[in-house]
PDB file of C-alpha atoms in Angstrom:
ATOM      1  CA  GLU U   1      52.884 -11.507  39.282  1.00  0.00           C
ATOM      2  CA  ASP U   2      55.725 -14.039  39.361  1.00  0.00           C
ATOM      3  CA  GLN U   3      57.940 -14.066  36.283  1.00  0.00           C
ATOM      4  CA  VAL U   4      60.645 -16.550  35.319  1.00  0.00           C
ATOM      5  CA  THR U   5      62.903 -16.034  32.297  1.00  0.00           C
ATOM      6  CA  GLN U   6      65.447 -18.600  31.174  1.00  0.00           C
ATOM      7  CA  SER U   7      68.353 -18.019  28.825  1.00  0.00           C
ATOM      8  CA  PRO U   8      69.559 -19.067  26.413  1.00  0.00           C
ATOM      9  CA  GLU U   9      66.576 -20.844  24.819  1.00  0.00           C
ATOM     10  CA  ALA U  10      68.949 -23.370  23.285  1.00  0.00           C
ATOM     11  CA  LEU U  11      72.594 -24.222  23.851  1.00  0.00           C
ATOM     12  CA  ARG U  12      74.892 -26.521  21.951  1.00  0.00           C
ATOM     13  CA  LEU U  13      78.106 -27.643  23.645  1.00  0.00           C
ATOM     14  CA  GLN U  14      80.880 -30.004  22.758  1.00  0.00           C
ATOM     15  CA  GLU U  15      81.574 -32.768  25.228  1.00  0.00           C
ATOM     16  CA  GLY U  16      83.787 -31.346  27.984  1.00  0.00           C
ATOM     17  CA  GLU U  17      82.896 -27.707  27.220  1.00  0.00           C
ATOM     18  CA  SER U  18      81.620 -26.161  30.471  1.00  0.00           C
ATOM     19  CA  SER U  19      78.882 -23.512  30.485  1.00  0.00           C
ATOM     20  CA  SER U  20      76.063 -21.981  32.530  1.00  0.00           C
ATOM     21  CA  LEU U  21      72.318 -21.666  32.137  1.00  0.00           C
ATOM     22  CA  ASN U  22      70.540 -18.608  33.547  1.00  0.00           C
ATOM     23  CA  CYS U  23      67.197 -18.237  35.298  1.00  0.00           C
ATOM     24  CA  SER U  24      66.077 -14.693  36.134  1.00  0.00           C
ATOM     25  CA  TYR U  25      63.038 -14.282  38.337  1.00  0.00           C
ATOM     26  CA  THR U  26      60.742 -11.803  40.028  1.00  0.00           C
ATOM     27  CA  VAL U  27      58.520 -13.136  42.779  1.00  0.00           C
ATOM     28  CA  SER U  28      56.756 -11.790  45.836  1.00  0.00           C
ATOM     29  CA  GLY U  29      58.039 -13.934  48.655  1.00  0.00           C
ATOM     30  CA  LEU U  30      60.303 -16.672  47.301  1.00  0.00           C
ATOM     31  CA  ARG U  31      59.642 -19.987  49.016  1.00  0.00           C
ATOM     32  CA  GLY U  32      61.971 -21.929  46.769  1.00  0.00           C
ATOM     33  CA  LEU U  33      63.670 -22.029  43.383  1.00  0.00           C
ATOM     34  CA  PHE U  34      63.650 -25.378  41.618  1.00  0.00           C
ATOM     35  CA  TRP U  35      65.636 -26.900  38.772  1.00  0.00           C
ATOM     36  CA  TYR U  36      64.246 -29.824  36.806  1.00  0.00           C
ATOM     37  CA  ARG U  37      65.540 -31.830  33.874  1.00  0.00           C
ATOM     38  CA  GLN U  38      63.118 -32.967  31.169  1.00  0.00           C
ATOM     39  CA  ASP U  39      63.911 -35.583  28.530  1.00  0.00           C
ATOM     40  CA  PRO U  40      61.750 -35.880  25.387  1.00  0.00           C
ATOM     41  CA  GLY U  41      58.470 -37.644  26.070  1.00  0.00           C
ATOM     42  CA  LYS U  42      59.007 -37.676  29.839  1.00  0.00           C
ATOM     43  CA  GLY U  43      57.931 -35.604  32.800  1.00  0.00           C
ATOM     44  CA  PRO U  44      60.275 -33.184  34.572  1.00  0.00           C
ATOM     45  CA  GLU U  45      62.801 -34.845  36.872  1.00  0.00           C
ATOM     46  CA  PHE U  46      63.710 -32.979  40.051  1.00  0.00           C
ATOM     47  CA  LEU U  47      67.351 -31.847  40.328  1.00  0.00           C
ATOM     48  CA  PHE U  48      67.726 -29.137  42.977  1.00  0.00           C
ATOM     49  CA  THR U  49      65.891 -26.739  45.188  1.00  0.00           C
ATOM     50  CA  LEU U  50      67.415 -23.551  46.616  1.00  0.00           C
ATOM     51  CA  TYR U  51      65.810 -21.443  49.316  1.00  0.00           C
ATOM     52  CA  SER U  52      67.988 -18.442  50.054  1.00  0.00           C
ATOM     53  CA  ALA U  53      70.503 -16.181  48.306  1.00  0.00           C
ATOM     54  CA  GLY U  54      74.019 -17.542  48.495  1.00  0.00           C
ATOM     55  CA  GLU U  55      72.916 -21.152  48.632  1.00  0.00           C
ATOM     56  CA  GLU U  56      74.637 -23.655  46.313  1.00  0.00           C
ATOM     57  CA  LYS U  57      73.960 -27.318  45.560  1.00  0.00           C
ATOM     58  CA  GLU U  58      75.891 -29.841  43.501  1.00  0.00           C
ATOM     59  CA  LYS U  59      75.138 -33.144  41.864  1.00  0.00           C
ATOM     60  CA  GLU U  60      77.706 -34.830  39.638  1.00  0.00           C
ATOM     61  CA  ARG U  61      78.527 -32.349  36.853  1.00  0.00           C
ATOM     62  CA  LEU U  62      75.791 -29.883  37.843  1.00  0.00           C
ATOM     63  CA  LYS U  63      75.960 -27.023  40.322  1.00  0.00           C
ATOM     64  CA  ALA U  64      73.094 -24.644  41.072  1.00  0.00           C
ATOM     65  CA  THR U  65      73.529 -21.216  42.663  1.00  0.00           C
ATOM     66  CA  LEU U  66      71.047 -18.565  43.790  1.00  0.00           C
ATOM     67  CA  THR U  67      71.070 -14.783  44.175  1.00  0.00           C
ATOM     68  CA  LYS U  68      68.157 -12.467  44.960  1.00  0.00           C
ATOM     69  CA  LYS U  69      67.390 -12.016  41.253  1.00  0.00           C
ATOM     70  CA  GLU U  70      68.674 -15.073  39.421  1.00  0.00           C
ATOM     71  CA  SER U  71      69.911 -18.619  39.554  1.00  0.00           C
ATOM     72  CA  PHE U  72      72.587 -20.316  37.502  1.00  0.00           C
ATOM     73  CA  LEU U  73      72.940 -23.957  36.599  1.00  0.00           C
ATOM     74  CA  HIS U  74      76.612 -24.589  35.917  1.00  0.00           C
ATOM     75  CA  ILE U  75      77.498 -27.645  33.862  1.00  0.00           C
ATOM     76  CA  THR U  76      81.110 -28.776  34.175  1.00  0.00           C
ATOM     77  CA  ALA U  77      82.643 -31.004  31.505  1.00  0.00           C
ATOM     78  CA  PRO U  78      79.258 -32.100  30.125  1.00  0.00           C
ATOM     79  CA  LYS U  79      78.660 -35.460  28.492  1.00  0.00           C
ATOM     80  CA  PRO U  80      76.178 -36.331  25.721  1.00  0.00           C
ATOM     81  CA  GLU U  81      73.851 -37.863  28.317  1.00  0.00           C
ATOM     82  CA  ASP U  82      73.416 -34.407  29.845  1.00  0.00           C
ATOM     83  CA  SER U  83      71.453 -33.405  26.737  1.00  0.00           C
ATOM     84  CA  ALA U  84      67.933 -32.444  27.855  1.00  0.00           C
ATOM     85  CA  THR U  85      65.724 -29.455  28.533  1.00  0.00           C
ATOM     86  CA  TYR U  86      66.471 -27.791  31.866  1.00  0.00           C
ATOM     87  CA  LEU U  87      63.546 -26.083  33.561  1.00  0.00           C
ATOM     88  CA  CYS U  88      63.644 -23.466  36.297  1.00  0.00           C
ATOM     89  CA  ALA U  89      60.644 -22.749  38.532  1.00  0.00           C
ATOM     90  CA  VAL U  90      59.841 -20.512  41.483  1.00  0.00           C
ATOM     91  CA  GLN U  91      57.415 -21.187  44.284  1.00  0.00           C
ATOM     92  CA  SER U  92      55.595 -18.377  46.056  1.00  0.00           C
ATOM     93  CA  GLY U  93      52.364 -20.186  46.952  1.00  0.00           C
ATOM     94  CA  TYR U  94      51.928 -23.912  46.518  1.00  0.00           C
ATOM     95  CA  ALA U  95      52.140 -24.123  42.727  1.00  0.00           C
ATOM     96  CA  LEU U  96      55.350 -23.760  40.743  1.00  0.00           C
ATOM     97  CA  ASN U  97      55.775 -21.026  38.142  1.00  0.00           C
ATOM     98  CA  PHE U  98      58.022 -22.334  35.365  1.00  0.00           C
ATOM     99  CA  GLY U  99      60.240 -20.698  32.790  1.00  0.00           C
ATOM    100  CA  LYS U 100      60.194 -21.959  29.192  1.00  0.00           C
ATOM    101  CA  GLY U 101      63.402 -23.916  29.647  1.00  0.00           C
ATOM    102  CA  THR U 102      66.822 -24.181  28.047  1.00  0.00           C
ATOM    103  CA  SER U 103      67.305 -26.966  25.530  1.00  0.00           C
ATOM    104  CA  LEU U 104      70.844 -28.322  25.910  1.00  0.00           C
ATOM    105  CA  LEU U 105      72.562 -30.474  23.301  1.00  0.00           C
ATOM    106  CA  VAL U 106      75.977 -31.932  24.088  1.00  0.00           C
ATOM    107  CA  THR U 107      77.785 -33.423  21.111  1.00  0.00           C
ATOM    108  CA  PRO U 108      80.603 -35.987  21.284  1.00  0.00           C
TER     109      PRO U 108
ATOM    110  CA  GLY A   1      58.765 -47.041  45.328  1.00  0.00           C
ATOM    111  CA  ALA A   2      56.427 -46.281  42.439  1.00  0.00           C
ATOM    112  CA  GLY A   3      56.376 -42.793  41.025  1.00  0.00           C
ATOM    113  CA  VAL A   4      53.446 -40.705  39.778  1.00  0.00           C
ATOM    114  CA  SER A   5      51.441 -42.705  37.254  1.00  0.00           C
ATOM    115  CA  GLN A   6      49.352 -41.128  34.488  1.00  0.00           C
ATOM    116  CA  SER A   7      47.021 -42.704  31.983  1.00  0.00           C
ATOM    117  CA  PRO A   8      46.560 -42.827  29.120  1.00  0.00           C
ATOM    118  CA  SER A   9      50.003 -41.841  27.885  1.00  0.00           C
ATOM    119  CA  ASN A  10      48.483 -40.645  24.613  1.00  0.00           C
ATOM    120  CA  LYS A  11      44.943 -39.614  23.746  1.00  0.00           C
ATOM    121  CA  VAL A  12      43.625 -38.608  20.335  1.00  0.00           C
ATOM    122  CA  THR A  13      40.111 -37.207  20.237  1.00  0.00           C
ATOM    123  CA  GLU A  14      37.817 -35.291  17.954  1.00  0.00           C
ATOM    124  CA  LYS A  15      36.877 -31.688  18.537  1.00  0.00           C
ATOM    125  CA  GLY A  16      33.807 -31.446  20.733  1.00  0.00           C
ATOM    126  CA  LYS A  17      34.295 -34.756  22.560  1.00  0.00           C
ATOM    127  CA  ASP A  18      34.919 -35.047  26.314  1.00  0.00           C
ATOM    128  CA  VAL A  19      38.127 -36.611  27.671  1.00  0.00           C
ATOM    129  CA  GLU A  20      39.229 -37.881  31.081  1.00  0.00           C
ATOM    130  CA  LEU A  21      42.853 -38.013  32.164  1.00  0.00           C
ATOM    131  CA  ARG A  22      43.914 -39.971  35.232  1.00  0.00           C
ATOM    132  CA  CYS A  23      46.664 -39.430  37.790  1.00  0.00           C
ATOM    133  CA  ASP A  24      47.785 -41.805  40.543  1.00  0.00           C
ATOM    134  CA  PRO A  25      50.125 -39.935  42.925  1.00  0.00           C
ATOM    135  CA  ILE A  26      53.014 -41.246  44.988  1.00  0.00           C
ATOM    136  CA  SER A  27      51.750 -43.122  48.042  1.00  0.00           C
ATOM    137  CA  GLY A  28      51.785 -40.868  51.109  1.00  0.00           C
ATOM    138  CA  HIS A  29      51.755 -37.609  49.169  1.00  0.00           C
ATOM    139  CA  THR A  30      48.851 -35.423  50.239  1.00  0.00           C
ATOM    140  CA  ALA A  31      49.206 -32.720  47.586  1.00  0.00           C
ATOM    141  CA  LEU A  32      48.422 -33.224  43.907  1.00  0.00           C
ATOM    142  CA  TYR A  33      48.858 -30.771  41.023  1.00  0.00           C
ATOM    143  CA  TRP A  34      47.865 -30.632  37.362  1.00  0.00           C
ATOM    144  CA  TYR A  35      49.919 -28.639  34.855  1.00  0.00           C
ATOM    145  CA  ARG A  36      49.671 -28.195  31.097  1.00  0.00           C
ATOM    146  CA  GLN A  37      52.666 -27.994  28.753  1.00  0.00           C
ATOM    147  CA  SER A  38      51.937 -26.612  25.306  1.00  0.00           C
ATOM    148  CA  LEU A  39      54.441 -26.601  22.449  1.00  0.00           C
ATOM    149  CA  GLY A  40      56.914 -23.781  22.976  1.00  0.00           C
ATOM    150  CA  GLN A  41      55.377 -22.776  26.297  1.00  0.00           C
ATOM    151  CA  GLY A  42      56.381 -23.337  29.887  1.00  0.00           C
ATOM    152  CA  LEU A  43      54.420 -25.516  32.239  1.00  0.00           C
ATOM    153  CA  GLU A  44      51.143 -23.816  33.145  1.00  0.00           C
ATOM    154  CA  PHE A  45      49.514 -24.507  36.531  1.00  0.00           C
ATOM    155  CA  LEU A  46      45.923 -25.737  36.331  1.00  0.00           C
ATOM    156  CA  ILE A  47      44.687 -26.987  39.712  1.00  0.00           C
ATOM    157  CA  TYR A  48      45.957 -28.015  43.164  1.00  0.00           C
ATOM    158  CA  PHE A  49      44.511 -30.442  45.712  1.00  0.00           C
ATOM    159  CA  GLN A  50      45.669 -30.662  49.335  1.00  0.00           C
ATOM    160  CA  GLY A  51      44.182 -33.424  51.463  1.00  0.00           C
ATOM    161  CA  ASN A  52      40.454 -32.915  51.942  1.00  0.00           C
ATOM    162  CA  SER A  53      40.580 -29.127  51.487  1.00  0.00           C
ATOM    163  CA  ALA A  54      38.761 -27.345  48.681  1.00  0.00           C
ATOM    164  CA  PRO A  55      40.990 -27.351  45.574  1.00  0.00           C
ATOM    165  CA  ASP A  56      42.716 -24.264  44.199  1.00  0.00           C
ATOM    166  CA  LYS A  57      41.178 -23.991  40.730  1.00  0.00           C
ATOM    167  CA  SER A  58      42.717 -20.615  39.900  1.00  0.00           C
ATOM    168  CA  GLY A  59      44.675 -21.937  36.915  1.00  0.00           C
ATOM    169  CA  LEU A  60      41.855 -23.630  35.037  1.00  0.00           C
ATOM    170  CA  PRO A  61      41.568 -21.853  31.643  1.00  0.00           C
ATOM    171  CA  SER A  62      37.799 -22.235  31.209  1.00  0.00           C
ATOM    172  CA  ASP A  63      34.726 -23.884  32.703  1.00  0.00           C
ATOM    173  CA  ARG A  64      35.212 -26.765  30.264  1.00  0.00           C
ATOM    174  CA  PHE A  65      37.989 -27.950  32.560  1.00  0.00           C
ATOM    175  CA  SER A  66      37.285 -29.678  35.868  1.00  0.00           C
ATOM    176  CA  ALA A  67      39.072 -32.064  38.178  1.00  0.00           C
ATOM    177  CA  GLU A  68      38.288 -34.227  41.131  1.00  0.00           C
ATOM    178  CA  ARG A  69      40.276 -36.238  43.601  1.00  0.00           C
ATOM    179  CA  THR A  70      38.663 -39.256  45.180  1.00  0.00           C
ATOM    180  CA  GLY A  71      39.649 -40.532  48.616  1.00  0.00           C
ATOM    181  CA  GLY A  72      42.592 -38.165  48.763  1.00  0.00           C
ATOM    182  CA  SER A  73      44.456 -40.218  46.179  1.00  0.00           C
ATOM    183  CA  VAL A  74      43.629 -40.716  42.492  1.00  0.00           C
ATOM    184  CA  SER A  75      42.665 -37.633  40.490  1.00  0.00           C
ATOM    185  CA  THR A  76      40.808 -37.227  37.206  1.00  0.00           C
ATOM    186  CA  LEU A  77      41.078 -34.153  34.968  1.00  0.00           C
ATOM    187  CA  THR A  78      38.078 -33.797  32.660  1.00  0.00           C
ATOM    188  CA  ILE A  79      37.952 -31.587  29.588  1.00  0.00           C
ATOM    189  CA  GLN A  80      34.505 -31.146  28.094  1.00  0.00           C
ATOM    190  CA  ARG A  81      33.798 -30.206  24.462  1.00  0.00           C
ATOM    191  CA  THR A  82      37.481 -30.315  23.565  1.00  0.00           C
ATOM    192  CA  GLN A  83      38.934 -27.663  21.270  1.00  0.00           C
ATOM    193  CA  GLN A  84      42.087 -27.801  19.145  1.00  0.00           C
ATOM    194  CA  GLU A  85      43.812 -25.342  21.479  1.00  0.00           C
ATOM    195  CA  ASP A  86      43.470 -27.939  24.260  1.00  0.00           C
ATOM    196  CA  SER A  87      46.115 -30.052  22.506  1.00  0.00           C
ATOM    197  CA  ALA A  88      49.063 -30.270  24.916  1.00  0.00           C
ATOM    198  CA  VAL A  89      50.822 -32.546  27.379  1.00  0.00           C
ATOM    199  CA  TYR A  90      48.963 -32.704  30.682  1.00  0.00           C
ATOM    200  CA  LEU A  91      51.303 -33.356  33.606  1.00  0.00           C
ATOM    201  CA  CYS A  92      50.419 -34.420  37.110  1.00  0.00           C
ATOM    202  CA  ALA A  93      52.683 -33.960  40.123  1.00  0.00           C
ATOM    203  CA  SER A  94      52.464 -34.861  43.797  1.00  0.00           C
ATOM    204  CA  SER A  95      54.254 -33.777  46.953  1.00  0.00           C
ATOM    205  CA  PHE A  96      54.091 -34.020  50.723  1.00  0.00           C
ATOM    206  CA  GLY A  97      52.209 -30.738  50.640  1.00  0.00           C
ATOM    207  CA  THR A  98      54.133 -28.726  53.198  1.00  0.00           C
ATOM    208  CA  ILE A  99      54.607 -25.203  51.837  1.00  0.00           C
ATOM    209  CA  ALA A 100      58.247 -25.341  52.899  1.00  0.00           C
ATOM    210  CA  LYS A 101      60.445 -27.790  51.029  1.00  0.00           C
ATOM    211  CA  ASN A 102      57.599 -28.600  48.654  1.00  0.00           C
ATOM    212  CA  ILE A 103      59.352 -30.822  46.112  1.00  0.00           C
ATOM    213  CA  GLN A 104      56.928 -31.863  43.403  1.00  0.00           C
ATOM    214  CA  TYR A 105      57.453 -35.142  41.563  1.00  0.00           C
ATOM    215  CA  PHE A 106      56.001 -35.444  38.084  1.00  0.00           C
ATOM    216  CA  GLY A 107      54.465 -38.207  36.058  1.00  0.00           C
ATOM    217  CA  ALA A 108      55.306 -38.811  32.403  1.00  0.00           C
ATOM    218  CA  GLY A 109      52.205 -36.941  31.266  1.00  0.00           C
ATOM    219  CA  THR A 110      49.298 -37.530  28.912  1.00  0.00           C
ATOM    220  CA  ARG A 111      49.754 -36.185  25.395  1.00  0.00           C
ATOM    221  CA  LEU A 112      46.343 -34.971  24.193  1.00  0.00           C
ATOM    222  CA  SER A 113      45.740 -34.365  20.502  1.00  0.00           C
ATOM    223  CA  VAL A 114      42.432 -32.788  19.458  1.00  0.00           C
ATOM    224  CA  LEU A 115      41.691 -33.217  15.750  1.00  0.00           C
TER     225      LEU A 115
END
């Protein structure tokens, strides 16, 4: 059975203080690992998808990396508008199997 | 273009009543998914439709839950005889449906409260 564990559950950063979010997974036949951002009262917004170990993708202050057991979402010099819940999901069949998310708060 | 549209955005109902939740996917997307997000829990897969194929209902929690997709587009999730534990945000997503590079795009969800 696929399992996705995200850590930490919550993270508070000061503006400009870089950090990383972790997503550990076990899956039989990884077809893709996905990162989404979710703001309160909204649906998840797609950020990245990674398909093989060693792959990296970047978007503004965010960079996602993938190994055979985990993925990291690195946030460089975050701003208050980066505050959100970040969700990690793995795909083995057609559906996505999500972790519980990391709630990020960036204070000015 | 327009994203995934869900209605209503909020639904309050009494225990035992039936509810219908609607999802209008992105035009051109052949795959449609329903997920449930309960407080403190991750998103839980409910059901998957792909074109005219039989749906994958493996995530439905009980026979009180059902879904249909008409004309390969709009989908309705029905919950019969609602219970308090059904209270959650119900999210719909759509994608192009290829198993490779299957990026799912989500709607804003329907927040269901069962009193």
